[in-house]
Amino acid sequence: MTHKLKTLISSDELKCPKCGHPHIWKKYETINALEKMDMKKKLLKNEIFQFTCEKCAFKAPLTYNSLYTDPKKNLMIYMAPVMETEVDEKLNELNSLQKGGTKRLVDNINDLKEKIMIADNHLDDRVIELLKIAYIGRIKKEMEDDNMQDILFDYNGGQLWFLLFFEKKGIGRMPLDLEHYRQIERQYRMGILDQSRDDFMKVDLEWAGKVMFRR
Ligand SMILES: [Zn+2]
């Protein structure tokens, strides 16, 4: 049973970090995707959690504590740029509101968007992170003279892929093989269960490493 957490938006003042121009900051404290489909679309298009100065045109991601919930998918994702006591308390509160379901913790907007897109494709982000490790192993040669800064799931229609962000070479794309996904899912089933709990979990490459290289 999913608790009905309603969309909540508050206002605050925010000065442009570049020119100091004052702004009204619309803070999306809770986004309920089922209730506000348009808000979800805006989030995925980078129209939310983005600061744009009307005076000097300065743009920057605006990351702050925010809950994304999709009751239909039994999904809650909490974005907290910094782990602090306040966040712990909030997560405890949400935990007691809802037992079960998928609960995730992220610290930036790209990861939040990625989790939403993975869920939209009915995939398991835990398997996706494991698959990333397998795919990174394939591109060892490319990494010899470059640094990979990020790897993110992305899709368009039925086409799934990983976006690879290299320091020098820029953005690359690797098609995601669903057969490989299923194989990873089977192979690490026990390890995945072992590293999962009914709480807000940070599921990233570090988490996947614990599953893949556990003794
Ligand atoms: Zn400005």
Coordinates of C-alpha atoms and ligand atoms in Angstrom, one line a residue:
M1 CA 0.0 0.0 0.0
T2 CA 1.5 3.3 -1.1
H3 CA 1.1 6.3 1.1
K4 CA -0.4 9.2 -0.9
L5 CA 2.2 11.9 -0.6
K6 CA 1.0 14.9 -2.4
T7 CA 3.0 17.2 -4.5
L8 CA 4.4 20.0 -2.4
I9 CA 6.0 23.2 -3.7
S10 CA 7.3 26.0 -1.5
S11 CA 8.9 29.4 -2.2
D12 CA 12.1 30.8 -1.0
E13 CA 14.4 33.6 -2.0
L14 CA 17.5 33.0 -4.0
K15 CA 20.2 35.4 -5.3
C16 CA 21.9 34.7 -8.6
P17 CA 25.4 33.4 -7.6
K18 CA 26.9 35.3 -10.5
C19 CA 25.2 38.7 -10.5
G20 CA 23.3 38.8 -7.2
H21 CA 19.9 39.4 -8.9
P22 CA 17.1 38.3 -6.5
H23 CA 14.8 35.5 -7.5
I24 CA 11.8 33.7 -6.2
W25 CA 12.9 30.1 -5.8
K26 CA 10.2 27.6 -6.5
K27 CA 11.2 24.6 -4.4
Y28 CA 9.8 21.2 -5.4
E29 CA 9.8 19.5 -2.1
T30 CA 7.7 16.6 -3.2
I31 CA 6.8 15.6 -6.7
N32 CA 4.1 13.0 -7.1
A33 CA 4.4 11.8 -10.7
L34 CA 1.0 10.2 -10.8
E35 CA -0.6 13.4 -9.7
K36 CA 1.6 15.7 -11.7
M37 CA 2.6 14.1 -15.0
D38 CA 3.6 17.4 -16.5
M39 CA 6.0 18.0 -13.6
K40 CA 7.7 14.7 -14.3
K41 CA 8.1 15.6 -18.0
K42 CA 9.6 18.9 -17.0
L43 CA 12.0 17.2 -14.6
L44 CA 13.2 14.9 -17.4
K45 CA 13.7 17.8 -19.7
N46 CA 15.8 19.7 -17.2
E47 CA 13.2 22.4 -16.7
I48 CA 13.0 21.7 -12.9
F49 CA 16.0 21.7 -10.6
Q50 CA 17.6 24.2 -13.0
F51 CA 18.5 27.8 -12.1
T52 CA 18.4 30.4 -14.9
C53 CA 19.0 34.0 -14.1
E54 CA 16.7 36.4 -16.0
K55 CA 19.2 39.2 -15.7
C56 CA 22.5 37.7 -16.6
A57 CA 21.3 34.4 -18.2
F58 CA 23.5 32.3 -15.8
K59 CA 22.5 28.7 -15.7
A60 CA 23.3 26.0 -13.2
P61 CA 21.7 22.8 -11.8
L62 CA 19.8 23.5 -8.6
T63 CA 20.1 20.5 -6.3
Y64 CA 18.3 20.4 -3.0
N65 CA 16.4 18.0 -0.8
S66 CA 13.4 16.7 -2.8
L67 CA 11.3 13.6 -2.9
Y68 CA 10.1 12.1 -6.1
T69 CA 7.3 9.5 -5.8
D70 CA 5.4 7.4 -8.2
P71 CA 2.7 5.5 -6.3
K72 CA 1.7 3.4 -9.3
K73 CA 5.3 2.0 -9.5
N74 CA 5.7 1.9 -5.7
L75 CA 8.7 4.1 -6.2
M76 CA 10.2 6.7 -4.0
I77 CA 13.5 8.5 -4.8
Y78 CA 15.0 11.0 -2.4
M79 CA 17.5 13.5 -3.7
A80 CA 19.8 14.9 -1.1
P81 CA 23.0 16.7 -2.3
V82 CA 24.5 16.4 1.2
M83 CA 23.7 13.7 3.8
E84 CA 22.8 15.5 7.1
T85 CA 20.8 14.9 10.2
E86 CA 17.8 16.6 8.6
V87 CA 17.9 14.1 5.7
D88 CA 18.2 11.1 8.0
E89 CA 15.1 12.2 9.9
K90 CA 13.1 12.7 6.7
L91 CA 14.1 9.3 5.4
N92 CA 13.1 7.7 8.7
E93 CA 9.7 9.4 8.5
L94 CA 9.2 8.3 4.9
N95 CA 10.2 4.7 5.9
S96 CA 7.6 4.5 8.5
L97 CA 5.0 5.9 6.1
Q98 CA 5.6 3.1 3.6
K99 CA 6.8 -0.4 4.0
G100 CA 8.2 -2.2 0.9
G101 CA 8.4 -0.8 -2.6
T102 CA 11.5 0.7 -4.2
K103 CA 13.3 3.4 -2.2
R104 CA 16.3 5.1 -3.5
L105 CA 18.7 7.8 -2.4
V106 CA 20.5 10.0 -5.0
D107 CA 22.7 13.1 -4.6
N108 CA 22.3 14.7 -8.0
I109 CA 19.7 15.4 -10.8
N110 CA 21.3 13.1 -13.4
D111 CA 21.0 10.1 -11.1
L112 CA 17.4 11.1 -10.2
K113 CA 16.5 11.3 -13.9
E114 CA 18.3 8.0 -14.6
K115 CA 16.4 6.2 -11.8
I116 CA 13.1 7.5 -13.2
M117 CA 13.9 6.4 -16.8
I118 CA 15.0 2.9 -15.6
A119 CA 11.7 2.5 -13.8
D120 CA 9.8 3.8 -16.9
N121 CA 11.3 0.9 -18.8
H122 CA 10.3 -1.6 -16.1
L123 CA 14.0 -2.4 -15.4
D124 CA 15.8 -2.9 -12.1
D125 CA 18.4 -0.2 -11.3
R126 CA 20.4 -2.8 -9.3
V127 CA 20.8 -4.9 -12.4
I128 CA 21.6 -1.8 -14.5
E129 CA 24.5 -0.8 -12.1
L130 CA 25.9 -4.4 -12.3
L131 CA 25.6 -4.3 -16.1
K132 CA 27.5 -1.0 -16.1
I133 CA 30.5 -2.7 -14.5
A134 CA 30.3 -5.4 -17.1
Y135 CA 30.2 -2.8 -19.9
I136 CA 33.0 -0.7 -18.4
G137 CA 35.2 -3.9 -18.6
R138 CA 34.7 -3.9 -22.4
I139 CA 36.1 -0.4 -22.9
K140 CA 39.4 -0.8 -21.1
K141 CA 41.3 0.3 -24.2
E142 CA 39.4 3.5 -24.5
M143 CA 40.1 4.3 -20.9
E144 CA 43.8 3.9 -21.3
D145 CA 44.3 7.5 -22.5
D146 CA 41.0 9.1 -21.3
N147 CA 38.9 9.2 -18.1
M148 CA 35.3 8.1 -18.0
Q149 CA 33.5 10.6 -15.7
D150 CA 30.0 9.0 -15.8
I151 CA 27.9 6.3 -17.3
L152 CA 24.2 6.7 -17.4
F153 CA 21.2 4.7 -18.7
D154 CA 19.2 6.4 -21.4
Y155 CA 16.6 5.4 -24.0
N156 CA 14.5 6.5 -26.9
G157 CA 11.4 4.5 -27.7
G158 CA 12.4 0.8 -27.5
Q159 CA 16.1 1.6 -28.0
L160 CA 18.1 1.3 -24.8
W161 CA 21.7 2.4 -24.3
F162 CA 24.3 3.7 -21.9
L163 CA 25.7 7.1 -22.3
L164 CA 29.4 7.3 -21.5
F165 CA 30.9 10.6 -20.6
F166 CA 34.7 10.9 -21.3
E167 CA 36.9 13.7 -20.2
K168 CA 38.6 14.1 -23.6
K169 CA 36.5 12.2 -26.2
G170 CA 33.2 13.6 -25.0
I171 CA 30.0 11.5 -25.0
G172 CA 29.8 8.0 -26.4
R173 CA 26.9 5.5 -26.6
M174 CA 26.8 1.8 -26.0
P175 CA 23.6 -0.1 -26.9
L176 CA 22.1 -2.0 -23.9
D177 CA 21.7 -5.7 -24.6
L178 CA 18.6 -7.0 -22.8
E179 CA 19.8 -10.6 -23.1
H180 CA 22.9 -9.6 -21.2
Y181 CA 20.7 -7.8 -18.7
R182 CA 18.7 -11.0 -18.0
Q183 CA 21.8 -13.0 -17.7
I184 CA 23.3 -10.6 -15.1
E185 CA 20.0 -10.6 -13.3
R186 CA 20.1 -14.4 -13.0
Q187 CA 23.8 -14.6 -12.2
Y188 CA 23.7 -12.1 -9.3
R189 CA 20.2 -12.8 -8.0
M190 CA 21.4 -13.9 -4.6
G191 CA 24.0 -11.2 -4.2
I192 CA 21.4 -8.5 -5.1
L193 CA 19.0 -9.8 -2.5
D194 CA 21.9 -10.0 0.0
Q195 CA 22.7 -6.3 -0.5
S196 CA 19.1 -5.1 -0.6
R197 CA 17.0 -3.8 2.3
D198 CA 13.7 -2.1 2.9
D199 CA 15.1 1.3 3.3
F200 CA 16.4 4.2 1.2
M201 CA 19.4 2.7 -0.6
K202 CA 22.0 4.4 -2.7
V203 CA 22.3 2.0 -5.7
D204 CA 25.3 3.1 -7.7
L205 CA 28.6 1.5 -9.0
E206 CA 29.9 1.3 -5.5
W207 CA 26.9 -0.7 -4.5
A208 CA 27.2 -3.0 -7.5
G209 CA 30.8 -3.6 -6.8
K210 CA 29.8 -5.0 -3.4
V211 CA 27.5 -7.4 -5.1
M212 CA 29.9 -8.4 -7.9
F213 CA 33.1 -8.7 -6.0
R214 CA 31.8 -10.0 -2.7
R215 CA 33.6 -12.9 -1.1
Ligands
ZN1 ZN 22.4 36.6 -12.7

